[in-house]
Short mmCIF file of C-alpha atoms and ligand atoms in Angstrom, two decimals:
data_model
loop_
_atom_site.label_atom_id
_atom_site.label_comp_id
_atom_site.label_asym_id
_atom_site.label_seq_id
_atom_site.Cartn_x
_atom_site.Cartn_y
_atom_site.Cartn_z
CA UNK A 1 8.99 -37.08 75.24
CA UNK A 2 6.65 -35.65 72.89
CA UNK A 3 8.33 -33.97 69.97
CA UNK A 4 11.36 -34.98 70.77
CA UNK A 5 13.11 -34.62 66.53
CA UNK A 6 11.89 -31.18 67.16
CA UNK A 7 13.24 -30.85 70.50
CA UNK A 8 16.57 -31.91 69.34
CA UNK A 9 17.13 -29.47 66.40
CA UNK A 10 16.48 -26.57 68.68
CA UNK A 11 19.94 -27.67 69.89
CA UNK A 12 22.49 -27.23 66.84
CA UNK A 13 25.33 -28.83 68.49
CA UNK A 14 23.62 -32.83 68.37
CA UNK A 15 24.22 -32.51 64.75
CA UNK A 16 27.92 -32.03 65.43
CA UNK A 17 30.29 -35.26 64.67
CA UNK A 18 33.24 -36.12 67.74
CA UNK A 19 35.90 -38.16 66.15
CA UNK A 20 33.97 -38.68 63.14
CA UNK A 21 30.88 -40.13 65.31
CA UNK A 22 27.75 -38.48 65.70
CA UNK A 23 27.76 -36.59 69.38
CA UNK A 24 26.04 -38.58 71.61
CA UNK A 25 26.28 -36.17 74.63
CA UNK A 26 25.79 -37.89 77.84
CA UNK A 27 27.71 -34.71 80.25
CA UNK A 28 24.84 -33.07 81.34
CA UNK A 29 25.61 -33.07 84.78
CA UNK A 30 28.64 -30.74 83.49
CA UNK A 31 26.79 -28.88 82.04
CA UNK A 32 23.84 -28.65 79.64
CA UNK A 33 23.53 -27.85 75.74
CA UNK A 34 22.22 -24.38 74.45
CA UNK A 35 19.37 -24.19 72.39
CA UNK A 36 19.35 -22.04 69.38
CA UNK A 37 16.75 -19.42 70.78
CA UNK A 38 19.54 -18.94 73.86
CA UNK A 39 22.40 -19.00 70.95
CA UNK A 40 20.26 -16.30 69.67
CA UNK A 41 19.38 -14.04 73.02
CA UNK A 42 23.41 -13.70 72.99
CA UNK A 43 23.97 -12.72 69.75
CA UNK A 44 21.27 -10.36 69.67
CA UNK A 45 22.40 -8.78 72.93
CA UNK A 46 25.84 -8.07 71.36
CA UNK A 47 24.67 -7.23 67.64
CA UNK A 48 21.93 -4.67 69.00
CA UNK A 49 21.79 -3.63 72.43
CA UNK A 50 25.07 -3.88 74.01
CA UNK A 51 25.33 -1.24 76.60
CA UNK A 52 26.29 -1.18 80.38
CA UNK A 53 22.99 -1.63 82.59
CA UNK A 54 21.81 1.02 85.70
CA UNK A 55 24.30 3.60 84.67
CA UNK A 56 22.94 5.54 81.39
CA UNK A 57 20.39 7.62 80.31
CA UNK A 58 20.70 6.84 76.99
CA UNK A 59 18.54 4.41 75.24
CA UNK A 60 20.44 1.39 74.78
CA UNK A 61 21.54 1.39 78.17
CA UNK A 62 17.81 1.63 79.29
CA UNK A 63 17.35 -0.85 76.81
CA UNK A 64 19.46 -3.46 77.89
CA UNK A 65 18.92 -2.35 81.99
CA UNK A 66 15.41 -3.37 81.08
CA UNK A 67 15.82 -6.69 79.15
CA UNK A 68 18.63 -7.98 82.43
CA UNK A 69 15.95 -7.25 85.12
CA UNK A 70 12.99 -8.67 83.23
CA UNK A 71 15.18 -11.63 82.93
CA UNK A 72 15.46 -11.33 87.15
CA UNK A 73 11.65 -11.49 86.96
CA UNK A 74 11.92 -14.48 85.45
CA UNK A 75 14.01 -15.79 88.19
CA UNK A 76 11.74 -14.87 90.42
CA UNK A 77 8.65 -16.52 88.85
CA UNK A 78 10.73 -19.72 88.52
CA UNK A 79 12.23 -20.48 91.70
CA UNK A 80 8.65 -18.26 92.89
CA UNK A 81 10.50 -16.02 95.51
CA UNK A 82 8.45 -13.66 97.18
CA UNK A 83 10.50 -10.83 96.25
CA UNK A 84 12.81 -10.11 93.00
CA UNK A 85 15.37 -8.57 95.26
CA UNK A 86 15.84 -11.82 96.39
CA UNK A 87 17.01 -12.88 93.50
CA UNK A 88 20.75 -12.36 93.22
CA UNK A 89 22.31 -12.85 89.83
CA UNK A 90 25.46 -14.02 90.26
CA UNK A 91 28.78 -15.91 88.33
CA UNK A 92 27.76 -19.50 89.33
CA UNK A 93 26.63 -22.18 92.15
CA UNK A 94 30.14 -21.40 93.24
CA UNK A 95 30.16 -17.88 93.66
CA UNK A 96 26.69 -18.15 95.75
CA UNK A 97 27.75 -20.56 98.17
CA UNK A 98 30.79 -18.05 98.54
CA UNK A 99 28.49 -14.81 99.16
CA UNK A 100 26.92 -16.97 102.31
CA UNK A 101 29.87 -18.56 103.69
CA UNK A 102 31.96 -15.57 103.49
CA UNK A 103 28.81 -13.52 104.33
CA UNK A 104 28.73 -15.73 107.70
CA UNK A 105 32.25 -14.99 108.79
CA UNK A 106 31.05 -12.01 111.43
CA UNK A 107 27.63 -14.00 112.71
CA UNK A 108 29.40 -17.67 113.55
CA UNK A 109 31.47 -17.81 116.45
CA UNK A 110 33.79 -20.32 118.17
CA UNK A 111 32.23 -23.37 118.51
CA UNK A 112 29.08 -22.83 116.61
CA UNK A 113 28.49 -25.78 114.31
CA UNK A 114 27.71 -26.37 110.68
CA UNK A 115 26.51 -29.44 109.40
CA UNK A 116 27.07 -30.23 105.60
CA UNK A 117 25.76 -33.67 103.81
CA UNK A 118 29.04 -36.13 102.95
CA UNK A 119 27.34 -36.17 99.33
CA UNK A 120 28.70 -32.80 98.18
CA UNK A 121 30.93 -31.39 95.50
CA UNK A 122 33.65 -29.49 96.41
CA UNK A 123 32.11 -26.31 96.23
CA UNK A 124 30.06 -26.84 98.90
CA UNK A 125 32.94 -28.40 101.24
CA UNK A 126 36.00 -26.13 100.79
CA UNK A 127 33.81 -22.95 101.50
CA UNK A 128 32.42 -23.79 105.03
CA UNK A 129 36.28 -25.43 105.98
CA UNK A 130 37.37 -22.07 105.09
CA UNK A 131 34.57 -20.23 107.16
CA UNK A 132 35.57 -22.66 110.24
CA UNK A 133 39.22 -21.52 109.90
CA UNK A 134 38.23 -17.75 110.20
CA UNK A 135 36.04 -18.33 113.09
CA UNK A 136 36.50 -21.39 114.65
CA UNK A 137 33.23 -22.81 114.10
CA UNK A 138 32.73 -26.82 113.86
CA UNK A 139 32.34 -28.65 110.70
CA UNK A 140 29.87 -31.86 111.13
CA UNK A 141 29.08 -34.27 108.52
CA UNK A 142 25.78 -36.33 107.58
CA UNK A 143 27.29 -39.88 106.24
CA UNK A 144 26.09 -41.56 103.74
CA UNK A 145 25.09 -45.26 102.91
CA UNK A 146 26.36 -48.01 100.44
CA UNK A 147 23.21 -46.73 98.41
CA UNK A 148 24.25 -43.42 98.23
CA UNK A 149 21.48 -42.16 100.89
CA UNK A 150 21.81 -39.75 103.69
CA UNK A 151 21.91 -41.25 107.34
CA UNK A 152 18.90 -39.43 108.29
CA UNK A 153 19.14 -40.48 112.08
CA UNK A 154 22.77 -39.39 112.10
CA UNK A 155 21.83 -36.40 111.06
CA UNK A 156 19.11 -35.85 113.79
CA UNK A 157 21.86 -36.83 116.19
CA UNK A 158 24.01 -34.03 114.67
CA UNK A 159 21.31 -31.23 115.71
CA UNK A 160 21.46 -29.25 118.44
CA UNK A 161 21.62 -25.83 119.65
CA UNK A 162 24.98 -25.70 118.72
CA UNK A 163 23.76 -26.07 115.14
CA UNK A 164 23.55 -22.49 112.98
CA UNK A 165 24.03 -23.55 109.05
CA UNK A 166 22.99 -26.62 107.65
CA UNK A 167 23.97 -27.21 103.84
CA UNK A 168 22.93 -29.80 101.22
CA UNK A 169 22.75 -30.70 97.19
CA UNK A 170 19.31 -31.40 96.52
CA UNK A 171 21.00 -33.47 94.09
CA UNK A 172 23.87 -34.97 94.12
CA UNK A 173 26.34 -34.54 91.12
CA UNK A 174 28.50 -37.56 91.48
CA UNK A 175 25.55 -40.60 92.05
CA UNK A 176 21.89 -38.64 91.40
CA UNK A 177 20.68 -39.32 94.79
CA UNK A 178 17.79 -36.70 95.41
CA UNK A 179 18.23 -35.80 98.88
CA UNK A 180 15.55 -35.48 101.17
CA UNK A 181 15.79 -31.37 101.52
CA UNK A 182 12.56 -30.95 103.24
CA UNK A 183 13.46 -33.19 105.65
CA UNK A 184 16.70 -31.44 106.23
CA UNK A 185 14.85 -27.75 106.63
CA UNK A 186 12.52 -28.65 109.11
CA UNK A 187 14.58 -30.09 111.02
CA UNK A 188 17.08 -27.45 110.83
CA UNK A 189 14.94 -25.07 111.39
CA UNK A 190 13.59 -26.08 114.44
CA UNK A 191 16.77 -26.14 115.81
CA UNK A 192 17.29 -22.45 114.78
CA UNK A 193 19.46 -22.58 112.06
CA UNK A 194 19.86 -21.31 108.52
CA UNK A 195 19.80 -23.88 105.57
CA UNK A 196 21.23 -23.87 102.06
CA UNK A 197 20.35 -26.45 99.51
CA UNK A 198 22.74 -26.40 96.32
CA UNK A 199 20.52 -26.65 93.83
CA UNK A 200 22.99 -27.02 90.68
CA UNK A 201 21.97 -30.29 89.90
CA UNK A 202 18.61 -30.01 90.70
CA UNK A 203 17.49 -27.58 88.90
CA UNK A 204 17.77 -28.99 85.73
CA UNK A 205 15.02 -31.62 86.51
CA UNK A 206 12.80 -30.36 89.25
CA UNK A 207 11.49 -26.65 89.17
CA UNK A 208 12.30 -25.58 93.04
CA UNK A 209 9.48 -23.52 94.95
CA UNK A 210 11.39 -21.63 97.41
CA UNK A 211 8.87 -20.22 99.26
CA UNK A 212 7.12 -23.87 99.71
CA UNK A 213 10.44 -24.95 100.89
CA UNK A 214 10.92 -22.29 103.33
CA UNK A 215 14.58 -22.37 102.49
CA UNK A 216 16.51 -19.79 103.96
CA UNK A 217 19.37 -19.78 100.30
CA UNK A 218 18.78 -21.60 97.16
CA UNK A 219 22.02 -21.31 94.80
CA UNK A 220 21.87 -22.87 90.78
CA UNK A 221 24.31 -22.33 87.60
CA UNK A 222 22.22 -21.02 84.61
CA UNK A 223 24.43 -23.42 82.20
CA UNK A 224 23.74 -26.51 83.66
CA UNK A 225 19.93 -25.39 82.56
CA UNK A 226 20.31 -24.88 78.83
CA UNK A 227 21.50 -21.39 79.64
CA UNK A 228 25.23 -20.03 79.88
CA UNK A 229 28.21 -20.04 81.60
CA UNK A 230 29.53 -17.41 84.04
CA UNK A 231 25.61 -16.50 85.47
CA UNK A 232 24.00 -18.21 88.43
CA UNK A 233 21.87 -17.57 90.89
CA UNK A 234 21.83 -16.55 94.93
CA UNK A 235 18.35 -16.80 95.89
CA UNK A 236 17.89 -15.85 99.87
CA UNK A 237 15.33 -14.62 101.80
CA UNK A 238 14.95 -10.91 102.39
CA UNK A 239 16.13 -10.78 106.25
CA UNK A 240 19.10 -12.61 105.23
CA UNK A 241 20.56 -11.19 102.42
CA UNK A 242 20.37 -8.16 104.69
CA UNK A 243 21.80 -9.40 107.77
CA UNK A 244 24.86 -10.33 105.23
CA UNK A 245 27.35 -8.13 104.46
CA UNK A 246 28.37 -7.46 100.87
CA UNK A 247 30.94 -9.95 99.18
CA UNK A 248 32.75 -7.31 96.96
CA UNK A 249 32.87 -4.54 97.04
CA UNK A 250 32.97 -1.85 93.26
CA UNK A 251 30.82 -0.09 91.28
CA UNK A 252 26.62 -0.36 91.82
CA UNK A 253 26.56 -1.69 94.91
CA UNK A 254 27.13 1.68 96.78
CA UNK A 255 24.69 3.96 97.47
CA UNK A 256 27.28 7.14 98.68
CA UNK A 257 31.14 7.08 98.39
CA UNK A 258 33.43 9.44 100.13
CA UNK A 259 36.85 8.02 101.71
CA UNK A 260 35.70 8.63 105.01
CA UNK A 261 32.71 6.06 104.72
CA UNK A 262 30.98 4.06 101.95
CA UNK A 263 26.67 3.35 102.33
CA UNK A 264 25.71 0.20 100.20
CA UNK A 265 23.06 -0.03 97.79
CA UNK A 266 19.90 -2.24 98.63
CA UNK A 267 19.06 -5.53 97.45
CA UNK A 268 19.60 -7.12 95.11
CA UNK A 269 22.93 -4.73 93.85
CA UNK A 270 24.73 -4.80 97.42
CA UNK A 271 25.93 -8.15 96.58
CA UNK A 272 26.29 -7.49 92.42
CA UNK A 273 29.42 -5.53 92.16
CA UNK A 274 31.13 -4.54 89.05
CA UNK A 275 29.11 -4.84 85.60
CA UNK A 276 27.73 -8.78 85.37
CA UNK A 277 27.44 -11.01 82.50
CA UNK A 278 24.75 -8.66 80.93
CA UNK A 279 24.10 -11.35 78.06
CA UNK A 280 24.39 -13.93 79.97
CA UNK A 281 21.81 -12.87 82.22
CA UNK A 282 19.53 -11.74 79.43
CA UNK A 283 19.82 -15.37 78.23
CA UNK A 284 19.04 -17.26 80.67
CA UNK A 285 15.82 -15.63 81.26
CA UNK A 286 15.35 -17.42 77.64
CA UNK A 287 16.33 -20.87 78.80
CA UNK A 288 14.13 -20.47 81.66
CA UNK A 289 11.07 -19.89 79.35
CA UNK A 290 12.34 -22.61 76.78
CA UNK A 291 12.46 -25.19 79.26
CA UNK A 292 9.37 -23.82 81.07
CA UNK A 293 7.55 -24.11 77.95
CA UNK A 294 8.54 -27.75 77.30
CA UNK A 295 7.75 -28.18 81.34
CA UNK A 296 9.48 -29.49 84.05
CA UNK A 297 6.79 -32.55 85.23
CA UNK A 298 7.11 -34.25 81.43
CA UNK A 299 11.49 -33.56 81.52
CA UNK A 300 11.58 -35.54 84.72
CA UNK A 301 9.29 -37.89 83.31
CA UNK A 302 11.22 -38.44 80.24
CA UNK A 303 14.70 -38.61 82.02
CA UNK A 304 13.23 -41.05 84.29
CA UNK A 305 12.68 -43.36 81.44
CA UNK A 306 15.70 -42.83 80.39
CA UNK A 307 17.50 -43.50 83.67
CA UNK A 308 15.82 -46.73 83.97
CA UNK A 309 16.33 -47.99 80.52
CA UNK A 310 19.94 -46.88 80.94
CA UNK A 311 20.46 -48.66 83.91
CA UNK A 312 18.69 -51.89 82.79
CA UNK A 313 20.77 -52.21 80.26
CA UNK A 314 23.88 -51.25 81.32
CA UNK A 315 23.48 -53.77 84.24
CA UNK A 316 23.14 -56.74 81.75
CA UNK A 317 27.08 -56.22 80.96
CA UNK A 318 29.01 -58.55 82.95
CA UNK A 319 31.18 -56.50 85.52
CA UNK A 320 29.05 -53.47 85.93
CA UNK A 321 28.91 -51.57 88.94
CA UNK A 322 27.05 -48.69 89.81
CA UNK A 323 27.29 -46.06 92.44
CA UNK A 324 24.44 -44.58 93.40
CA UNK A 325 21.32 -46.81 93.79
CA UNK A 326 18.78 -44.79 95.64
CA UNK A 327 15.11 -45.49 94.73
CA UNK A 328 15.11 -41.37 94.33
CA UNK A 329 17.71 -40.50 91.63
CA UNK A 330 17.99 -38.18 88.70
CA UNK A 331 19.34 -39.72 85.81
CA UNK A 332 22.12 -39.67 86.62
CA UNK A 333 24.58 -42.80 86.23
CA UNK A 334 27.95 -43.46 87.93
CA UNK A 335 29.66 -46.49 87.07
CA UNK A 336 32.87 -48.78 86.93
CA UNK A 337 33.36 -51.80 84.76
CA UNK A 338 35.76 -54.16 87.20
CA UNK A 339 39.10 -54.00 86.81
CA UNK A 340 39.41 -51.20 85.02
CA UNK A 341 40.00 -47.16 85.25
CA UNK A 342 37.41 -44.86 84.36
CA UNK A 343 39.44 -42.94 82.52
CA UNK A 344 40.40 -45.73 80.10
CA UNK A 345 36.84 -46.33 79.46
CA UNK A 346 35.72 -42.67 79.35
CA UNK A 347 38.77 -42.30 76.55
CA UNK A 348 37.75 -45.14 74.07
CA UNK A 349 33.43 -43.89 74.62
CA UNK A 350 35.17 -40.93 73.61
CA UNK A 351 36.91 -42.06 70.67
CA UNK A 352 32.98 -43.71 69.29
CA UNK A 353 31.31 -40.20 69.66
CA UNK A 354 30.39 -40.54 73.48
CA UNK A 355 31.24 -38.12 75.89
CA UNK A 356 30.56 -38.73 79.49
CA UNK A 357 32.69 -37.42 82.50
CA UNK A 358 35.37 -39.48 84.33
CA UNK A 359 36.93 -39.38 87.54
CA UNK A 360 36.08 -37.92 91.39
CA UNK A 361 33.24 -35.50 89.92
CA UNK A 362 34.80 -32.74 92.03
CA UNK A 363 33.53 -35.05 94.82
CA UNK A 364 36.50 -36.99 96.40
CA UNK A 365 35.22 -38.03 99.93
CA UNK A 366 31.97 -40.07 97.94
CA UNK A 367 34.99 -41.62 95.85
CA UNK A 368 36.94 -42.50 99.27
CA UNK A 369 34.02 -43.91 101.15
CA UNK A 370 33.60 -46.27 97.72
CA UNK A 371 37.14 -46.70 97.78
CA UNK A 372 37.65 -45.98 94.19
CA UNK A 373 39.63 -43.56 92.45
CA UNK A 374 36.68 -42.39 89.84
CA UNK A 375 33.79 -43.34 87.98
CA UNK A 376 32.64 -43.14 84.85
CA UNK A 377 29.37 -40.96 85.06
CA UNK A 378 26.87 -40.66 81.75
CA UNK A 379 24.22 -37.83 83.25
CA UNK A 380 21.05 -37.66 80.91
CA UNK A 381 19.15 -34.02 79.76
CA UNK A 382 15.61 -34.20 77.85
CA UNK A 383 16.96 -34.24 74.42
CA UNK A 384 18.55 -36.96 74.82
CA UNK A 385 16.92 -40.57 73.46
CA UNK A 386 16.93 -44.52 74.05
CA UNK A 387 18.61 -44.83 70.87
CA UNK A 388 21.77 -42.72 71.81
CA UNK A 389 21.66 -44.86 75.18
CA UNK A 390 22.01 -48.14 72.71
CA UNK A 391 24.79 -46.17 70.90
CA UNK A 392 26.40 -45.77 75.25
CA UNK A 393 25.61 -49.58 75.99
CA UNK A 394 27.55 -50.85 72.32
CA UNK A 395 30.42 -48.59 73.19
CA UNK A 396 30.65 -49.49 77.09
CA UNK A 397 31.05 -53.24 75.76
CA UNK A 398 33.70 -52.20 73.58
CA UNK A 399 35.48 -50.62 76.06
CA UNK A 400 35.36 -53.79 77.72
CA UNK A 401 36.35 -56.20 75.25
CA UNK A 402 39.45 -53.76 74.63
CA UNK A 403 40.47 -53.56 78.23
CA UNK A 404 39.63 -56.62 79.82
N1 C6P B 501 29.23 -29.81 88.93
C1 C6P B 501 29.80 -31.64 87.49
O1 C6P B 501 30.34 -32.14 86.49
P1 C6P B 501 29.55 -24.24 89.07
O2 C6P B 501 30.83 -24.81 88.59
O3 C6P B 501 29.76 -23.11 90.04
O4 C6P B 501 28.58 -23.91 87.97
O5 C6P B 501 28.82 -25.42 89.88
C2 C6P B 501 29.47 -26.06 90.94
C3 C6P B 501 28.64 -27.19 91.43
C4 C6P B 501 28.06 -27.09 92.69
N2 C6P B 501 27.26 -28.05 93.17
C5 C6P B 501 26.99 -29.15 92.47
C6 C6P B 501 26.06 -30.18 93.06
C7 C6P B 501 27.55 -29.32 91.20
O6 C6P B 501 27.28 -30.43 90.52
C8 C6P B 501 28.41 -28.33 90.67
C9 C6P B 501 29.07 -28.50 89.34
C10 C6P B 501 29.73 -30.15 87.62
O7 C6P B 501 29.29 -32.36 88.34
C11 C6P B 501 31.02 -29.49 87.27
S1 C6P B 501 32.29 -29.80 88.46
#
């Protein structure tokens, strides 16, 4: 990575000591560091335009109305949706995938089918079990192989008529494996039915055309991409969002109120109720443009180098295993060291500065298929470095020599 000292003082928090270690910060996959200039867009919000947005006449309101839907613009340009009311700013990856599934309660019926990949995180499992429960549609599942791959011809064997939503990470959180989402669109779609990719791990490393993908919903967290919590992002196409009905119901996404019947508001504010995370959405419009400007071709790049030096290295430790060995990965590492919990190891890397996330990944049925109860999972971002991986690989073999 070009640049990379400079790179790494736009984030103040790698100067930061953990137990009297410098950070090396290896959770990326939980979510991302913020750069100062995102730091900033906060405070700035708060210290000089605070107001509530689409309600006042008054300046600051106008103000900050206009700062929050320039920063949907920028949404738009990103993921390049045809339309910015397709762009729905919302609380998280989680609270998208909830707008669909709940949004899909009135159009499934008994027996209809949806088809989810066995390579998801919760989020994207306990919503479409719930939506079978309220209508008694079918929920199928795409297996997955010892490398952490789809089963591409179970998957065509899944299809059929029967099939109406089909739902996949691009990436997955728990082993990197990039999914093959094109694949899984096209063949959806020519069965008919409506797809959703979960693009939360993605998105950090691969800047997502929608409209090339012909995806019907696209759903990403702003944190996990250098921007912050509580904002995320519904992206679905026009003729969808309004065949949906609203999620909540509140203030702005009405268009007339009287108790005898309520109209709702166009897109995008029929499914934004209540006042959003103004700041939040202000902001990440300014980790868009930060990591736009360092570019998404040389981050995956970089974090490819990374993921393979990683991996070398960590593979020359006796005991090793990782989970997750698809030639198309993120860098993204799961691992075990035999014999011994992840948690064990993830506390002592702790205790030398490292932090790296232990156990299911909010993604139990990959940990049951491995029969394991966890890994340990370091997940690389762009400003990290080889040297802070050598710093990983002396504290992994630590671990080791304490606990085996
Ligand atoms: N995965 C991880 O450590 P939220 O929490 O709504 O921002 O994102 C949920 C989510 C959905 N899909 C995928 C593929 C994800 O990885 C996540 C979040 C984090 O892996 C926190 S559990």
């Amino acid at each position: 990575m070009k640049d990379i000292q400079k790179i790494r003082a736009d984030f103040p928090i790698l100067n930061e000591k953990v137990n009297g270690k410098p950070l090396v910060y290896f959770d990326n996959a939980a979510t991302s560091q913020k750069p100062q200039v995102v730091i900033d867009a906060i405070v700035d919000y708060y210290s000089k335009i605070n107001a509530n947005i689409h309600r006042g006449v008054h300046t600051l309101s106008q103000v900050a109305t206009d700062a929050y839907e320039q920063a949907r613009l920028k949404v738009q340009k990103h993921f390049n949706a045809n339309k910015s009311y397709e762009i729905i700013l919302t609380a998280g990856t989680t609270h998208s995938i909830n707008i669909v599934a709940t949004g899909f309660t009135d159009i499934l019926k008994a027996g209809d089918e949806i088809i989810v990949s066995a390579l998801e995180h919760h989020s994207n499992i306990v919503p479409w079990q719930m939506l079978c429960e309220r209508t008694g549609a079918v929920l199928k599942v795409i297996p997955f192989n010892e490398e952490g791959e789809l089963q591409m011809d179970v998957y065509d064997s899944l299809l059929s008529d029967k099939t109406k939503l089909v739902f996949s990470n691009h990436i997955s959180n728990a082993l990197g494996t990039i999914n093959p989402v094109q694949e899984i669109i096209d063949k959806a779609h020519a069965v008919g039915a409506a797809v959703l990719i979960d693009g939360a791990q993605a998105c950090p490393h691969i800047k997502p055309d929608v409209q090339a993908m012909g995806v019907d919903f696209y759903v990403a967290s702003a944190h996990k991409l250098c921007g912050p919590t509580g904002v995320g992002v519904l992206y679905g196409k026009e003729e969808w969002l309004n065949k949906l009905p609203p999620y909540q119901g509140g203030g702005e996404m009405i268009e007339t109120v009287t108790f005898e019947k309520t109209t709702y508001a166009g897109l995008p504010h029929k499914f934004e109720a209540g006042t959003p995370n103004i700041a939040g959405g202000i902001a990440f419009g300014v980790a868009l443009d930060y990591m736009n400007a360092i570019g998404f071709d040389e981050i995956a790049a970089y974090e490819d180098e990374l993921l393979q030096y990683g991996t070398e290295k960590l593979l020359e430790i006796d005991g090793i295993k990782i989970y997750g060995t698809s030639e198309n990965k993120a860098a993204v590492i799961s691992f075990n060291l035999e014999g011994v919990h992840p948690f064990d190891v993830g506390s002592i890397l702790d205790k030398l500065g490292v932090a790296v996330r232990t156990g299911h990944h909010c993604a139990q049925p990959i940990m049951n298929y491995y029969d394991i109860p966890g890994t340990v999972r370091a997940s690389f971002a762009f400003y990290n470095t080889k040297e802070e991986i050598d710093v990983f690989i002396e504290a992994v073999k630590k671990a080791k020599m304490m606990l085996s």
